[in-house]
Amino acid sequence: AQKITQTQPGMFVQEKEAVTLDCTYDTSDPSYGLFWYKQPSSGEMIFLIYQGSYDQQNATEGRYSLNFQKARKSANLVISASQLGDSAMYFCAMTVKSSGGSYIPTFGRGTSLIVHP
Amino acid sequence: ETGVTQTPRHLVMGMTNKKSLKCEQHLGHNAMYWYKQSAKKPLELMFVYNFKEQTENNSVPSRFSPECPNSSHLFLHLHTLQPEDSALYLCASSGNRGGAKNIQYFGAGTRLSVL
């Protein structure tokens, strides 16, 4: 079974500072994908960044980067130069191939990020 | 305008009511999903449809009945719900062709309250 662990229920960061949100995962499948999603108070989940298990380099998307440490099974999200609009819930997720042939994500419990002015 | 639209945004229903949630995607995707998001619980996958065929059903009670008439529309029919079914119900779609890179695009959700 797949498992995603986010150990930080809540995080605070000063505007313009960088922040790291932790995520560890567990799977015996060698092929998997790792994702981060942002959920503002409006409810919609927004895709931020993706890392494949065979990717050699850490993924980056603008101010978001994923610190992928395969041996430690961690996929931390780094947000640089935090903005007030970054305040939201952040979810780490992993996909592996299910018995039905589809790639199904498993989500962590999320981390609430609050950016202070 | 979001590529995935869910209606209604809010729904209050009694335990004996029958209601339906609707999801529509304009992204040309072939896979659609229903999730349940309760307070203090991880996001729970309920159903997956791929090319209108149901491929996943995560032991969801029969009082939740999904319907996928085509790749762009997904419904969740609700009947005789329980108060513990109160939650945010999220719909998502994906191209499902990227292997593990299965990026999901979500709607804004339906906030359901069962009285």
Short mmCIF file of C-alpha atoms in Angstrom, two decimals:
data_model
loop_
_atom_site.label_atom_id
_atom_site.label_comp_id
_atom_site.label_asym_id
_atom_site.label_seq_id
_atom_site.Cartn_x
_atom_site.Cartn_y
_atom_site.Cartn_z
CA ALA A 1 0.00 0.00 0.00
CA GLN A 2 1.08 3.55 -0.69
CA LYS A 3 1.46 6.12 2.04
CA ILE A 4 2.15 9.85 2.12
CA THR A 5 3.14 11.57 5.35
CA GLN A 6 3.06 15.30 5.95
CA THR A 7 4.20 15.92 9.50
CA GLN A 8 3.60 19.68 9.64
CA PRO A 9 -0.06 20.50 10.27
CA GLY A 10 0.70 24.21 10.11
CA MET A 11 3.55 26.46 9.03
CA PHE A 12 4.15 30.19 9.27
CA VAL A 13 6.49 32.23 7.10
CA GLN A 14 7.30 35.89 6.67
CA GLU A 15 6.51 37.46 3.32
CA LYS A 16 9.48 37.26 0.88
CA GLU A 17 11.12 34.46 2.89
CA ALA A 18 11.53 30.88 1.68
CA VAL A 19 9.68 27.98 3.28
CA THR A 20 10.00 24.19 3.06
CA LEU A 21 6.99 21.90 3.40
CA ASP A 22 7.88 18.32 4.26
CA CYS A 23 6.61 15.17 2.59
CA THR A 24 7.74 11.57 2.93
CA TYR A 25 6.32 8.67 0.99
CA ASP A 26 6.33 4.91 1.07
CA THR A 27 5.86 2.52 -1.83
CA SER A 28 7.43 -0.67 -3.10
CA ASP A 29 6.68 0.25 -6.71
CA PRO A 30 9.81 1.49 -8.54
CA SER A 31 7.72 3.67 -10.87
CA TYR A 32 5.78 6.48 -9.26
CA GLY A 33 5.00 10.14 -9.54
CA LEU A 34 5.10 12.78 -6.83
CA PHE A 35 2.94 15.89 -6.86
CA TRP A 36 2.20 18.97 -4.86
CA TYR A 37 -1.18 20.67 -4.93
CA LYS A 38 -2.33 23.94 -3.37
CA GLN A 39 -5.84 24.37 -1.98
CA PRO A 40 -6.90 27.94 -1.17
CA SER A 41 -9.90 28.58 1.03
CA SER A 42 -12.08 28.60 -2.10
CA GLY A 43 -11.68 24.81 -2.21
CA GLU A 44 -10.19 24.16 -5.64
CA MET A 45 -7.04 22.02 -5.70
CA ILE A 46 -4.37 23.55 -7.93
CA PHE A 47 -1.49 21.51 -9.38
CA LEU A 48 1.91 23.03 -8.57
CA ILE A 49 4.73 20.66 -9.46
CA TYR A 50 5.54 17.08 -10.49
CA GLN A 51 8.56 14.79 -9.95
CA GLY A 52 8.93 11.37 -11.55
CA SER A 53 10.69 8.57 -9.71
CA TYR A 54 13.25 8.20 -12.50
CA ASP A 55 13.91 11.91 -12.92
CA GLN A 56 17.54 12.74 -12.20
CA GLN A 57 17.05 16.42 -11.51
CA ASN A 58 14.80 18.14 -9.00
CA ALA A 59 11.71 19.69 -10.56
CA THR A 60 11.26 23.46 -10.58
CA GLU A 61 8.27 25.59 -11.58
CA GLY A 62 8.78 29.28 -11.04
CA ARG A 63 8.99 29.91 -7.29
CA TYR A 64 8.30 26.25 -6.53
CA SER A 65 10.95 23.56 -6.39
CA LEU A 66 10.77 19.97 -5.26
CA ASN A 67 13.65 18.65 -3.18
CA PHE A 68 13.59 14.98 -4.20
CA GLN A 69 15.72 12.65 -2.07
CA LYS A 70 14.94 9.18 -3.33
CA ALA A 71 16.98 7.21 -0.80
CA ARG A 72 15.21 9.00 2.04
CA LYS A 73 11.84 8.79 0.25
CA SER A 74 11.24 12.47 0.70
CA ALA A 75 9.77 15.05 -1.68
CA ASN A 76 9.78 18.38 0.08
CA LEU A 77 8.28 21.47 -1.52
CA VAL A 78 10.30 24.68 -1.37
CA ILE A 79 8.52 27.96 -1.98
CA SER A 80 10.89 30.86 -2.50
CA ALA A 81 10.03 34.53 -1.94
CA SER A 82 6.70 33.79 -0.23
CA GLN A 83 3.73 35.97 -1.10
CA LEU A 84 0.54 36.64 0.83
CA GLY A 85 -1.35 34.73 -1.85
CA ASP A 86 0.61 31.60 -0.98
CA SER A 87 -1.45 31.20 2.20
CA ALA A 88 -3.35 27.94 1.64
CA MET A 89 -3.37 24.20 2.34
CA TYR A 90 -0.67 22.26 0.54
CA PHE A 91 -1.03 18.58 -0.29
CA CYS A 92 1.63 16.11 -1.28
CA ALA A 93 0.46 13.19 -3.43
CA MET A 94 1.92 10.11 -5.08
CA THR A 95 0.67 8.05 -8.00
CA VAL A 96 1.41 4.43 -8.72
CA LYS A 97 -0.27 2.07 -11.15
CA SER A 98 -3.33 0.41 -9.63
CA SER A 99 -4.50 -3.14 -10.23
CA GLY A 100 -7.12 -1.65 -12.54
CA GLY A 101 -4.39 -0.21 -14.78
CA SER A 102 -4.93 3.45 -13.91
CA TYR A 103 -2.52 5.75 -12.09
CA ILE A 104 -4.29 6.71 -8.90
CA PRO A 105 -3.01 9.34 -6.46
CA THR A 106 -2.75 8.96 -2.72
CA PHE A 107 -2.82 12.25 -0.83
CA GLY A 108 -1.25 13.33 2.44
CA ARG A 109 -3.18 15.13 5.18
CA GLY A 110 -1.88 18.51 4.09
CA THR A 111 0.01 21.42 5.62
CA SER A 112 -1.62 24.78 6.28
CA LEU A 113 0.72 27.60 5.29
CA ILE A 114 0.18 31.14 6.52
CA VAL A 115 2.26 33.95 5.09
CA HIS A 116 2.64 36.98 7.36
CA PRO A 117 3.17 40.49 5.95
CA GLU B 1 -13.14 30.14 -16.06
CA THR B 2 -11.94 26.85 -14.64
CA GLY B 3 -11.61 23.83 -16.93
CA VAL B 4 -13.58 21.71 -14.46
CA THR B 5 -16.95 22.99 -13.28
CA GLN B 6 -18.93 21.58 -10.39
CA THR B 7 -22.52 22.35 -9.49
CA PRO B 8 -23.98 23.12 -7.10
CA ARG B 9 -21.28 24.78 -5.01
CA HIS B 10 -23.29 24.28 -1.82
CA LEU B 11 -25.98 21.73 -0.99
CA VAL B 12 -27.99 21.09 2.15
CA MET B 13 -30.10 17.96 2.20
CA GLY B 14 -32.05 15.83 4.61
CA MET B 15 -31.30 12.18 5.12
CA THR B 16 -34.30 11.10 3.06
CA ASN B 17 -33.64 13.38 0.09
CA LYS B 18 -32.28 12.44 -3.31
CA LYS B 19 -29.92 14.87 -4.98
CA SER B 20 -27.22 14.84 -7.63
CA LEU B 21 -23.85 16.52 -7.97
CA LYS B 22 -22.66 17.44 -11.44
CA CYS B 23 -19.17 17.80 -12.85
CA GLU B 24 -18.22 18.95 -16.33
CA GLN B 25 -14.74 19.23 -17.82
CA HIS B 26 -13.72 21.23 -20.88
CA LEU B 27 -10.15 19.97 -21.09
CA GLY B 28 -10.58 17.06 -23.48
CA HIS B 29 -9.58 14.58 -20.78
CA ASN B 30 -10.64 10.95 -20.77
CA ALA B 31 -10.53 10.21 -17.03
CA MET B 32 -12.74 11.68 -14.31
CA TYR B 33 -12.68 11.23 -10.54
CA TRP B 34 -14.81 11.82 -7.46
CA TYR B 35 -13.11 12.58 -4.14
CA LYS B 36 -14.46 13.17 -0.65
CA GLN B 37 -12.68 15.66 1.59
CA SER B 38 -13.70 15.62 5.25
CA ALA B 39 -12.25 17.76 8.00
CA LYS B 40 -9.12 16.27 9.53
CA LYS B 41 -8.99 13.40 7.04
CA PRO B 42 -6.89 12.89 3.91
CA LEU B 43 -8.55 13.27 0.55
CA GLU B 44 -10.44 10.05 -0.16
CA LEU B 45 -10.76 8.75 -3.70
CA MET B 46 -14.28 7.45 -4.34
CA PHE B 47 -14.64 6.58 -8.02
CA VAL B 48 -12.60 6.68 -11.21
CA TYR B 49 -13.94 6.62 -14.77
CA ASN B 50 -11.75 6.15 -17.81
CA PHE B 51 -13.41 6.58 -21.22
CA LYS B 52 -16.82 6.38 -19.46
CA GLU B 53 -15.98 3.03 -17.86
CA GLN B 54 -15.67 2.78 -14.10
CA THR B 55 -12.19 1.51 -13.24
CA GLU B 56 -12.02 2.16 -9.50
CA ASN B 57 -14.55 1.99 -6.69
CA ASN B 58 -12.96 2.38 -3.31
CA SER B 59 -15.56 0.50 -1.26
CA VAL B 60 -17.96 3.42 -1.38
CA PRO B 61 -21.39 2.84 0.20
CA SER B 62 -24.21 2.24 -2.27
CA ARG B 63 -25.97 5.43 -1.18
CA PHE B 64 -23.44 7.11 -3.50
CA SER B 65 -24.10 6.22 -7.12
CA PRO B 66 -21.86 7.60 -9.88
CA GLU B 67 -22.81 8.09 -13.50
CA CYS B 68 -20.56 8.99 -16.43
CA PRO B 69 -22.58 9.41 -19.64
CA ASN B 70 -19.55 10.66 -21.60
CA SER B 71 -15.95 11.67 -21.03
CA SER B 72 -16.92 15.28 -20.27
CA HIS B 73 -19.63 14.75 -17.67
CA LEU B 74 -19.70 13.01 -14.32
CA PHE B 75 -22.54 12.81 -11.82
CA LEU B 76 -22.77 11.64 -8.24
CA HIS B 77 -26.29 10.63 -7.25
CA LEU B 78 -26.99 10.82 -3.53
CA HIS B 79 -29.79 9.13 -1.59
CA THR B 80 -30.49 8.37 2.07
CA LEU B 81 -27.23 9.96 3.17
CA GLN B 82 -25.96 10.10 6.74
CA PRO B 83 -24.72 13.16 8.65
CA GLU B 84 -21.16 11.78 8.45
CA ASP B 85 -21.39 12.14 4.67
CA SER B 86 -21.19 15.91 5.10
CA ALA B 87 -17.99 16.97 3.36
CA LEU B 88 -16.49 18.74 0.37
CA TYR B 89 -16.90 16.61 -2.74
CA LEU B 90 -14.29 17.28 -5.38
CA CYS B 91 -14.32 16.27 -9.01
CA ALA B 92 -11.15 16.00 -11.07
CA SER B 93 -10.15 15.07 -14.58
CA SER B 94 -6.91 13.98 -16.18
CA GLY B 95 -5.51 12.90 -19.51
CA ASN B 96 -4.44 9.61 -17.90
CA ARG B 97 -1.91 9.08 -20.67
CA GLY B 98 1.21 10.24 -18.88
CA GLY B 99 1.74 7.14 -16.77
CA ALA B 100 2.74 8.22 -13.31
CA LYS B 101 2.59 11.87 -14.48
CA ASN B 102 -1.16 11.82 -14.04
CA ILE B 103 -1.82 15.49 -13.32
CA GLN B 104 -5.31 16.01 -12.00
CA TYR B 105 -7.31 19.15 -12.63
CA PHE B 106 -9.91 19.82 -9.97
CA GLY B 107 -13.19 21.65 -9.76
CA ALA B 108 -14.00 23.99 -6.89
CA GLY B 109 -16.06 21.32 -5.14
CA THR B 110 -19.55 20.96 -3.71
CA ARG B 111 -19.87 21.63 0.00
CA LEU B 112 -22.48 19.13 1.18
CA SER B 113 -24.29 19.27 4.51
CA VAL B 114 -26.56 16.39 5.51
CA LEU B 115 -29.05 17.24 8.25
#
